[in-house]
Steps between C-alpha positions, in 0.01 A plus 500: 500500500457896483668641763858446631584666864873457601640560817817745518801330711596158418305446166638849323715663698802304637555518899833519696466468850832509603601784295206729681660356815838603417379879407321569789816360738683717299316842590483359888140392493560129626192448677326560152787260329345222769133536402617447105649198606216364661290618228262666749220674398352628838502825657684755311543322171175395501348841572722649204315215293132576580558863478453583842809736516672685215853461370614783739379378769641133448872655487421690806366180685811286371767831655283458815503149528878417427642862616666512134591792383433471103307722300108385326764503167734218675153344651300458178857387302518221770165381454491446155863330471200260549387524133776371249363496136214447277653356176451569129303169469280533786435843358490406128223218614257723687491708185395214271246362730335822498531508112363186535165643598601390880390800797783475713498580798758580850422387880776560657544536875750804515580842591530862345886466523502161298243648244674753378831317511274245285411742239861590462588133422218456271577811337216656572624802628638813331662849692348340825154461430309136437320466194162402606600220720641307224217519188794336283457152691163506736173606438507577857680456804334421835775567794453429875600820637274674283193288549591446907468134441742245470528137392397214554172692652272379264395870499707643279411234223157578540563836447736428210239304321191827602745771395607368151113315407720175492328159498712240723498138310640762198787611678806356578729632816892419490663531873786341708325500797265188616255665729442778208424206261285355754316824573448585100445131440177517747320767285532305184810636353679282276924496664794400452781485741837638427792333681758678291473799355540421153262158505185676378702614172562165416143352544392476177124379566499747820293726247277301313 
């Protein structure tokens, strides 16, 4: 094993539903409040995902679609009440692994809002601008709304493995999600599947 790709929500990055739904009732949006809670991931959210519209433009769609009144400050808040923490040991152990002579690598399926709120949790972020996407814990990150892909389209892996020269029966890919393990799983990719956040720090043959 050479190469490590994690996925973002679930496996480092803790997720609270009903606290995202709570925010956005709060500011009036509770159309937006019913799509968290159904975890949707069509039209508008999934648009925001794949890059097809901007951040602007997604707080402009949700005051249009929910006649809400909130500003894109109230809007973006909302959204990432989503994102709860990335702990010192998750943190702590994507450092060693990379000490460890590991590439590691993100795929996450996200949006510019939840990036940047990302790099604040990781750190990674000083007087408002990123530092390099994170150089402190990836080697590179690979993000749907950038790339205009989105798992499980076996796309984006493929592109994943072109963009970084990676070899798949070297790498291993750590998700929550059972169609992305699937999809990775049909290129050759090594995976594991993480049911609870925290399971892949405790596997202590995961990277052997």
């Amino acid at each position: 094993m050479k190469n490590i790709i994690f996925d973002l929500g679930g496996v480092l990055v803790g997720l609270d539903g009903q606290r995202c739904i709570d925010a956005f009732n709060a500011i009036g949006c509770e159309r937006v409040a019913e799509y968290v809670r159904l975890r949707l991931t069509a039209d508008l959210f999934l648009d925001i995902e794949e890059g097809s519209i901007d951040t602007a433009e997604f707080c402009a769609e949700v005051r249009r679609m929910t006649n809400c009144t909130a500003t894109d400050h109230e809007i973006i808040g909302a959204w990432n009440a989503l994102l709860t923490e990335i702990t010192d040991e998750r943190k702590q152990r994507l450092k060693e692994l990379r000490r460890a002579g590991y590439r590691v690598f993100l795929l996450s399926n996200t949006n510019d809002m939840h990036w940047q709120y990302t790099q604040e949790l990781l750190g990674c972020v000083e007087h408002g601008v990123g530092n390099e996407d994170c150089g402190t814990y990836f080697d590179r990150v690979f993000l749907s709304y950038r790339m205009h892909l989105s798992k499980p389209d076996v796309r984006i892996f493929e592109e994943v493995l072109r963009q970084a020269g990676l070899q798949a029966e070297e790498t291993l890919f750590i998700d929550d999600n059972r169609d992305n393990i699937q999809a990775a799983a049909s290129l050759g990719i090594q995976t594991y599947l993480n049911e609870k956040i925290d399971n892949w720090l405790h596997e202590d043959d995961l990277f052997k």
